[in-house]
CSV table of C-alpha atoms in Angstrom, one decimal:
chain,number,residue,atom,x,y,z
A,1,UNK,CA,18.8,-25.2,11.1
A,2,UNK,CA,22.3,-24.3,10.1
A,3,UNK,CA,23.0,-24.1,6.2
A,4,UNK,CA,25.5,-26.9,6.3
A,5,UNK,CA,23.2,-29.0,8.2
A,6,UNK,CA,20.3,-28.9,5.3
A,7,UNK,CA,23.2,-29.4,2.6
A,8,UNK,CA,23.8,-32.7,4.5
A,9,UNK,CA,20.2,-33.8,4.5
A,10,UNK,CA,19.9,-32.6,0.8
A,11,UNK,CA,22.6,-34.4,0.0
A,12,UNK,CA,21.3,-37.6,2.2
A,13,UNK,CA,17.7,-37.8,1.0
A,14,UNK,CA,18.4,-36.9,-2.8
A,15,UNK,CA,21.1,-39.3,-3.5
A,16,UNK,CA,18.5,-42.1,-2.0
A,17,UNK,CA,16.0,-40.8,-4.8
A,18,UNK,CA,18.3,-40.0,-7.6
A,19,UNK,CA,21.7,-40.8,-9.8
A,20,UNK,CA,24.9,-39.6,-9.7
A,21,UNK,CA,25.7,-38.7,-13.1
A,22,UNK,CA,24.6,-36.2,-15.6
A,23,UNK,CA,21.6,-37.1,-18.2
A,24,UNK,CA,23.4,-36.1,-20.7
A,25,UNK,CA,24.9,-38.9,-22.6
A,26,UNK,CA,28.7,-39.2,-23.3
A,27,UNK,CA,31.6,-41.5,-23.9
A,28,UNK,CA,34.9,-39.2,-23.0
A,29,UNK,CA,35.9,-35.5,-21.9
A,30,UNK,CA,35.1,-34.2,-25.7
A,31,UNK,CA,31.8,-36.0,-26.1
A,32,UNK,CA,31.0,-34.3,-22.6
A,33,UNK,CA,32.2,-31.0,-23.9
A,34,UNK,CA,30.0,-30.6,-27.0
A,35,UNK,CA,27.2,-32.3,-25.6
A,36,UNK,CA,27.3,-29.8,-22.2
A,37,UNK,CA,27.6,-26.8,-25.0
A,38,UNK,CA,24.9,-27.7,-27.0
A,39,UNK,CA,23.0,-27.9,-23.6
A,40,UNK,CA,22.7,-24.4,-23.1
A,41,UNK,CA,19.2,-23.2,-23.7
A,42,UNK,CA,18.0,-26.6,-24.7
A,43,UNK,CA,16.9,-29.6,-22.7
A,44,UNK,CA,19.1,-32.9,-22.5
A,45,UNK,CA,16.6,-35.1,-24.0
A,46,UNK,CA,16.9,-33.0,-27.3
A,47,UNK,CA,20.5,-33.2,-26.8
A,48,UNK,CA,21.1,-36.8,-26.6
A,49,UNK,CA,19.2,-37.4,-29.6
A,50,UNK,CA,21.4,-35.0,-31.4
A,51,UNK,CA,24.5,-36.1,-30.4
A,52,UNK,CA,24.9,-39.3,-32.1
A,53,UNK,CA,24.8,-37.8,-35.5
A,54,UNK,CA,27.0,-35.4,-34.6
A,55,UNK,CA,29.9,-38.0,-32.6
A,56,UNK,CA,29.3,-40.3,-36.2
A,57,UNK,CA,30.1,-37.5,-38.4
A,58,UNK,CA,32.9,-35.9,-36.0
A,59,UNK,CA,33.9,-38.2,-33.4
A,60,UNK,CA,37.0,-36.5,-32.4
A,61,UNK,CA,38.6,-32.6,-32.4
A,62,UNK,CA,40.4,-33.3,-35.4
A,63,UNK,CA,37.2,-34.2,-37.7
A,64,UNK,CA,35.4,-31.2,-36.6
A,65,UNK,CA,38.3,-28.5,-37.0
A,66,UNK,CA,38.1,-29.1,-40.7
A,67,UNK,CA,34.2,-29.4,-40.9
A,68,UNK,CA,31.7,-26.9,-42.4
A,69,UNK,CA,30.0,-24.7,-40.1
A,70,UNK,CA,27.2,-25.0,-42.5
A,71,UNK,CA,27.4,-28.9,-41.8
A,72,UNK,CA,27.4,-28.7,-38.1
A,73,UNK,CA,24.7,-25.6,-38.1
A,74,UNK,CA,22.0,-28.5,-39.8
A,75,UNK,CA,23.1,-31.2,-37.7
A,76,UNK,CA,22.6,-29.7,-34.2
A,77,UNK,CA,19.9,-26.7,-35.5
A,78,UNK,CA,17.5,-28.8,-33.4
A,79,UNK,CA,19.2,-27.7,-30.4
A,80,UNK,CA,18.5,-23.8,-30.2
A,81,UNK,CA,21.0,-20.7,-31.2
A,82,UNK,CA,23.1,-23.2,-33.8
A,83,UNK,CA,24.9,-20.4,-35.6
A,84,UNK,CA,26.9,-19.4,-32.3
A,85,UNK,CA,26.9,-23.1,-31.0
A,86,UNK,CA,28.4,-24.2,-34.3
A,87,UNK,CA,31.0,-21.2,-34.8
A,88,UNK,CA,32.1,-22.2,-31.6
A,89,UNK,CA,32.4,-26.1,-31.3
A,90,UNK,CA,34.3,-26.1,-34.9
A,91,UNK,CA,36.4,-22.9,-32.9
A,92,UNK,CA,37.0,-24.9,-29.7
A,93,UNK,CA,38.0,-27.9,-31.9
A,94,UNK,CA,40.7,-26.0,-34.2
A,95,UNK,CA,42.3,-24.7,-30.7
A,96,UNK,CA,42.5,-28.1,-28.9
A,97,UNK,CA,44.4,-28.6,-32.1
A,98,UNK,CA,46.7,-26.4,-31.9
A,99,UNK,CA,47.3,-25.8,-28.4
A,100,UNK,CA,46.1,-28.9,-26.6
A,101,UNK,CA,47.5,-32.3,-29.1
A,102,UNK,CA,43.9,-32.4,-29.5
A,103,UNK,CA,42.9,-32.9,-26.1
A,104,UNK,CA,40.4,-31.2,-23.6
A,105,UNK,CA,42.6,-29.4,-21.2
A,106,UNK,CA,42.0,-30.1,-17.6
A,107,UNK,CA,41.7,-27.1,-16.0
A,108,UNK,CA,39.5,-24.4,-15.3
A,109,UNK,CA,41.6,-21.4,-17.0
A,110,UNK,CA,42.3,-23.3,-20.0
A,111,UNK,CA,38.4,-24.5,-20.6
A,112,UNK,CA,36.9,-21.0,-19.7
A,113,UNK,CA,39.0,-19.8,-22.6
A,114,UNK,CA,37.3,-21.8,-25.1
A,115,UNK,CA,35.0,-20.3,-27.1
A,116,UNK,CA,31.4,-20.7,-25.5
A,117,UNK,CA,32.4,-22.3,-22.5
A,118,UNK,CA,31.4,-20.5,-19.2
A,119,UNK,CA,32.4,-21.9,-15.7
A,120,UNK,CA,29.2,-23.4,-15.5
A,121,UNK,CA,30.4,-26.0,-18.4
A,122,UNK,CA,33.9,-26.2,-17.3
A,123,UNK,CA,32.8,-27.1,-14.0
A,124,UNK,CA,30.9,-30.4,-15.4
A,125,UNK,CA,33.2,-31.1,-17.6
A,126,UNK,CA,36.0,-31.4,-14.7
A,127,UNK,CA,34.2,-32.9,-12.2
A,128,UNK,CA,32.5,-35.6,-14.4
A,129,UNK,CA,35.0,-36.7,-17.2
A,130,UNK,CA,38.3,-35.9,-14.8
A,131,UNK,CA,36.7,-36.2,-11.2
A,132,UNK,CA,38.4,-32.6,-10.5
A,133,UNK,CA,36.2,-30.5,-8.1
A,134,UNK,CA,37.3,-27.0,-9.3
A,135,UNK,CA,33.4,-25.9,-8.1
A,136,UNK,CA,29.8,-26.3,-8.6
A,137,UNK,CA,28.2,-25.9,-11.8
A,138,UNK,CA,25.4,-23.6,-11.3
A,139,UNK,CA,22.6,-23.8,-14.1
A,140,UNK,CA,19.2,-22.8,-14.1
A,141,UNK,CA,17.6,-25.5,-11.9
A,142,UNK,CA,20.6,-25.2,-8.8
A,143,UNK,CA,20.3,-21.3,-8.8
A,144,UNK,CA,16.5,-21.7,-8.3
A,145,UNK,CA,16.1,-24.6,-6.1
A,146,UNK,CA,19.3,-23.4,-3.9
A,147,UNK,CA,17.2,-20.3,-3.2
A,148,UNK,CA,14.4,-21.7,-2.9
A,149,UNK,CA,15.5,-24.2,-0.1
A,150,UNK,CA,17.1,-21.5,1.7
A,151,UNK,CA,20.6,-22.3,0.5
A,152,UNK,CA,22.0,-19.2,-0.6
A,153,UNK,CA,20.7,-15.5,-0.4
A,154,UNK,CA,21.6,-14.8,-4.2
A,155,UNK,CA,20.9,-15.6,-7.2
A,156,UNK,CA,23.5,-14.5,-9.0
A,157,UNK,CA,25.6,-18.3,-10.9
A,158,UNK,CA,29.1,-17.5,-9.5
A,159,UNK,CA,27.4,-15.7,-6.3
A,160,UNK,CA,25.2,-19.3,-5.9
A,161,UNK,CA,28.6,-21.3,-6.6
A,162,UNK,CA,30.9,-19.6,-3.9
A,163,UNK,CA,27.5,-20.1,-1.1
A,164,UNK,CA,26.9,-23.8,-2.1
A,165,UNK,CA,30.6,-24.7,-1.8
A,166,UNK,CA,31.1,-23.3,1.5
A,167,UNK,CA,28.6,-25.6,2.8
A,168,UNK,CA,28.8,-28.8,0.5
A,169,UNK,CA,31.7,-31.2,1.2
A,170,UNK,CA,34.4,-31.1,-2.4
A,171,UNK,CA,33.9,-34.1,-2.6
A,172,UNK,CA,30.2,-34.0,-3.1
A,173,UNK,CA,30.6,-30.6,-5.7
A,174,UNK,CA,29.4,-32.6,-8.7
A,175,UNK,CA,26.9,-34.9,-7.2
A,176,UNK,CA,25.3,-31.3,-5.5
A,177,UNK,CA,24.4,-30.2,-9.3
A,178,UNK,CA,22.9,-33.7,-10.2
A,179,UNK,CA,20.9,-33.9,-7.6
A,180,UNK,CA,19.8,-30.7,-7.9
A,181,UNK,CA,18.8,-31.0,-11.5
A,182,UNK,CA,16.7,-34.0,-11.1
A,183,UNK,CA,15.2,-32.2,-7.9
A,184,UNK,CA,13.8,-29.4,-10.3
A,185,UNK,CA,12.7,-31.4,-13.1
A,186,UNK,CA,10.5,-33.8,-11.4
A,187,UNK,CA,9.2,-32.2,-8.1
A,188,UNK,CA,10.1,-28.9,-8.1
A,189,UNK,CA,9.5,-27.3,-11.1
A,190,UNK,CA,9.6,-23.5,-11.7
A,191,UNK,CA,5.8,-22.8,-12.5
A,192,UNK,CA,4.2,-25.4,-9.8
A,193,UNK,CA,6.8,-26.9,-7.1
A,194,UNK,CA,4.9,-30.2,-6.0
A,195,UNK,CA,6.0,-29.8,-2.0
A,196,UNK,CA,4.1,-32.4,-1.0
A,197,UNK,CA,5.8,-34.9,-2.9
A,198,UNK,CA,9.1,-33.0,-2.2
A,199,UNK,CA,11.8,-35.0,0.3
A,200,UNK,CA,12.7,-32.2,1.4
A,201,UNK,CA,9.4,-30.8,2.4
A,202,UNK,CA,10.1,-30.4,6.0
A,203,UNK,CA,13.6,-28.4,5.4
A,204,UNK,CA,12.6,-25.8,2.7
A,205,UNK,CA,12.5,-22.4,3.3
A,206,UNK,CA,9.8,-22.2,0.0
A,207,UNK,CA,11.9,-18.9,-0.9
A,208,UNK,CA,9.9,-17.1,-3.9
């Protein structure tokens, strides 16, 4: 079976079984940011229970360019590696600032040259608080499962990105990573993929 022909039944049978949004929880394109960098290395359940302590105490770009990076290091310690997380989100707040009238900028270029945001972050962040499809964001679970499936030969992030959108509509680019995500957490999961209860049983390539 061609490769664009499984992304269509991927994308078919997963949206049936899952949402179309991120589980991360968020309010606006700067909520999204901080809670997608605190993210990294850390599970979104831990994230979102984080987050509301840290949106009460700095709500906006402007509270958290003058906070403490002490301060922000205790609030979101919780959330693994919260010395660099910390230097950066109090970084990436100063410069929308000063360069951005205290907005997140809405482009790719401009939110890669954050501190401690990749594409992988700038991608959900544009296609889920702006509904830009700049690309795919590639995290651990799509770069797994789009191997495994037989989606993509590599497994290299921005190798993995360039494959999936060649064969996944733009206008689906978001929703691929969503579905994806939930796909890895509850069926196909790293140490034991549970193929049997697996949708898309009958189309995997069961790549190793």
């Amino acid at each position: 079976m061609a490769k664009r022909e499984v992304a269509k039944k991927v994308l078919e049978r997963l949206k049936k079984r899952y949402q179309l949004k991120t589980a991360l929880k968020w309010n606006n394109a700067w909520e999204l940011l901080v809670a997608t960098v605190l993210a990294a290395q850390c599970t979104d359940e831990r994230v979102n229970k984080v987050t509301p302590v840290f949106f009460e105490k700095w709500p906006d770009p402007s509270k958290l360019a003058n906070a403490k990076i002490e301060e922000v290091e205790k609030v979101i310690r919780s959330t693994g590696f919260f010395r660099n997380k910390a230097r950066n989100l109090v970084n990436t707040a100063k410069i929308l600032i000063e360069k951005y009238n205290g907005q997140v900028p809405k482009t790719m270029e401009e939110l890669v040259s954050l501190p401690g945001v990749a594409r992988k972050t700038a991608n959900i962040v544009l296609g889920n608080a702006f509904g830009i499809q700049e690309g795919i964001a590639v995290d651990t679970h799509v770069k797994r499962l789009a191997f495994r499936i037989g989606l993509t030969k590599n497994t290299t992030p921005n190798k993995v990105e360039q494959d999936l959108m060649k064969i996944f509509p733009k206008k689906e680019w978001s929703n691929v990573n969503h579905l994806l995500v939930y796909l890895g957490r509850e069926v196909c999961k790293a140490r034991k993929p549970n193929c049997e209860k697996c949708p898309l049983n009958d189309i995997c390539e069961k790549n190793i």
